[in-house]
XYZ file of C-alpha atoms in Angstrom:
158
model
C 175.269 75.225 193.109
C 176.402 76.076 196.635
C 173.692 74.015 197.948
C 175.838 71.100 196.750
C 178.298 71.958 199.108
C 175.974 72.627 202.048
C 176.410 76.515 201.599
C 173.002 78.025 202.358
C 171.746 75.385 204.102
C 170.679 76.658 207.784
C 169.276 74.291 210.175
C 166.627 75.307 213.705
C 166.853 72.994 216.922
C 164.125 73.080 218.643
C 164.400 72.252 222.089
C 161.799 71.129 224.618
C 159.850 74.015 226.209
C 159.177 72.260 229.356
C 161.500 69.419 231.491
C 159.779 66.051 231.208
C 159.118 62.830 229.094
C 159.221 63.632 225.327
C 156.714 62.384 223.141
C 155.971 61.596 219.544
C 153.502 63.811 218.416
C 151.766 60.945 216.857
C 151.131 59.312 220.758
C 149.366 62.611 222.211
C 145.508 61.754 223.019
C 144.074 64.431 220.882
C 143.168 63.632 217.311
C 144.334 67.039 215.859
C 147.737 66.731 217.194
C 148.286 63.717 217.185
C 146.531 62.863 213.205
C 149.590 66.140 212.640
C 146.370 68.402 211.460
C 148.397 71.184 212.888
C 151.472 70.299 211.540
C 154.681 67.512 212.586
C 156.058 68.099 215.927
C 156.679 66.175 219.900
C 155.104 66.374 222.849
C 156.464 66.772 226.301
C 154.837 65.421 229.545
C 156.160 67.817 231.953
C 158.091 66.452 235.275
C 156.373 67.233 238.480
C 157.592 70.541 239.365
C 157.942 71.931 235.868
C 155.749 75.167 235.582
C 157.136 77.433 233.109
C 157.280 77.004 229.542
C 160.408 78.654 227.742
C 160.837 79.555 224.443
C 162.307 76.248 221.983
C 164.209 78.055 219.620
C 164.891 82.347 218.868
C 162.262 84.314 217.700
C 159.073 86.862 217.666
C 156.026 85.878 219.656
C 153.191 85.743 216.772
C 150.466 84.820 219.209
C 149.238 84.754 222.667
C 146.142 83.032 223.029
C 143.644 85.072 225.178
C 142.950 81.788 227.033
C 146.570 82.062 227.615
C 147.404 77.797 226.957
C 149.092 78.219 223.949
C 151.812 80.788 222.555
C 153.041 80.870 218.871
C 156.589 81.767 217.821
C 158.088 82.324 214.275
C 161.534 81.951 213.874
C 162.892 82.155 210.587
C 160.066 82.103 208.563
C 158.964 78.623 210.363
C 155.883 78.296 212.799
C 156.362 77.229 216.166
C 152.963 76.364 218.318
C 153.082 75.700 221.721
C 149.731 73.927 222.932
C 149.940 73.797 227.158
C 147.607 70.601 227.828
C 144.825 68.812 226.425
C 141.371 70.709 226.192
C 142.732 73.874 228.270
C 141.286 76.141 225.841
C 137.987 75.322 227.830
C 139.529 77.009 231.508
C 139.170 80.267 230.343
C 142.430 80.727 231.145
C 142.135 80.019 234.706
C 145.542 78.095 236.016
C 147.790 80.218 232.965
C 149.792 83.300 233.717
C 151.316 85.327 230.618
C 155.164 85.737 230.644
C 155.498 87.536 227.551
C 153.444 89.578 225.009
C 152.332 89.538 221.468
C 155.313 90.749 219.215
C 157.859 90.062 221.901
C 161.632 89.131 220.082
C 162.398 86.082 222.406
C 165.656 83.804 223.193
C 165.511 80.395 223.331
C 165.020 79.568 227.244
C 163.419 82.957 227.842
C 160.277 82.375 230.180
C 156.808 82.278 228.347
C 153.762 81.087 230.211
C 153.730 80.124 234.130
C 151.144 77.277 234.686
C 149.693 75.569 238.175
C 149.724 72.339 236.894
C 148.012 71.512 240.156
C 144.737 73.387 239.494
C 144.825 72.416 235.445
C 145.002 68.423 236.654
C 142.068 69.035 239.426
C 139.702 70.735 236.341
C 140.636 66.801 234.785
C 142.942 67.903 231.656
C 146.252 66.244 231.284
C 149.057 68.698 230.663
C 150.684 67.045 227.920
C 152.267 70.029 226.136
C 152.365 69.600 222.151
C 155.239 71.327 220.117
C 154.264 71.349 216.363
C 155.024 73.227 213.637
C 152.541 75.053 211.861
C 153.860 75.521 208.698
C 156.074 73.034 208.541
C 155.353 71.316 205.598
C 155.583 74.516 203.577
C 158.868 75.472 205.040
C 161.007 72.637 206.332
C 162.810 70.721 203.947
C 163.657 68.071 206.367
C 162.909 67.671 210.134
C 164.935 65.017 212.138
C 163.343 63.983 215.410
C 166.015 63.382 218.446
C 162.950 62.262 220.901
C 165.562 61.194 223.715
C 167.450 64.625 223.556
C 165.842 67.746 225.521
C 167.924 70.210 224.060
C 167.607 69.507 220.392
C 164.172 67.334 219.977
C 163.552 68.472 216.184
C 166.718 69.398 214.070
C 164.655 71.335 211.392
C 166.351 71.989 207.837
C 165.228 75.111 206.123
């Protein structure tokens, strides 16, 4: 009953984790992401000089890949995956530095991963950074995209 008046409605804003040009996830040059096999979301082409991935929302680090190219956090039951670059798992961690650890509580804007853009590009890997809501289909009642707003790219109604 209270839901009719907006009570009990919880919204979560998901920010861009790195400065750059924001794209819809369907524009990513990787079929797994562009076809939303990992979930809906968006991507960022990092700006020149951008080298740090930050938490897009408050939450708990649930996964920090051994290869340091990806980190996932959980926030109010929503799973947010941040995948730095395309095919960067093949680098085995070269060009990445962890600034957090699994289980850590983080606030939006906290540094998670630092990357060396030049070394990753020299390896022939695009830096396109993907943000996917891996359980959004189950947890989100509604996902609104604001691709022109770095501070609130997604608004997820839980």
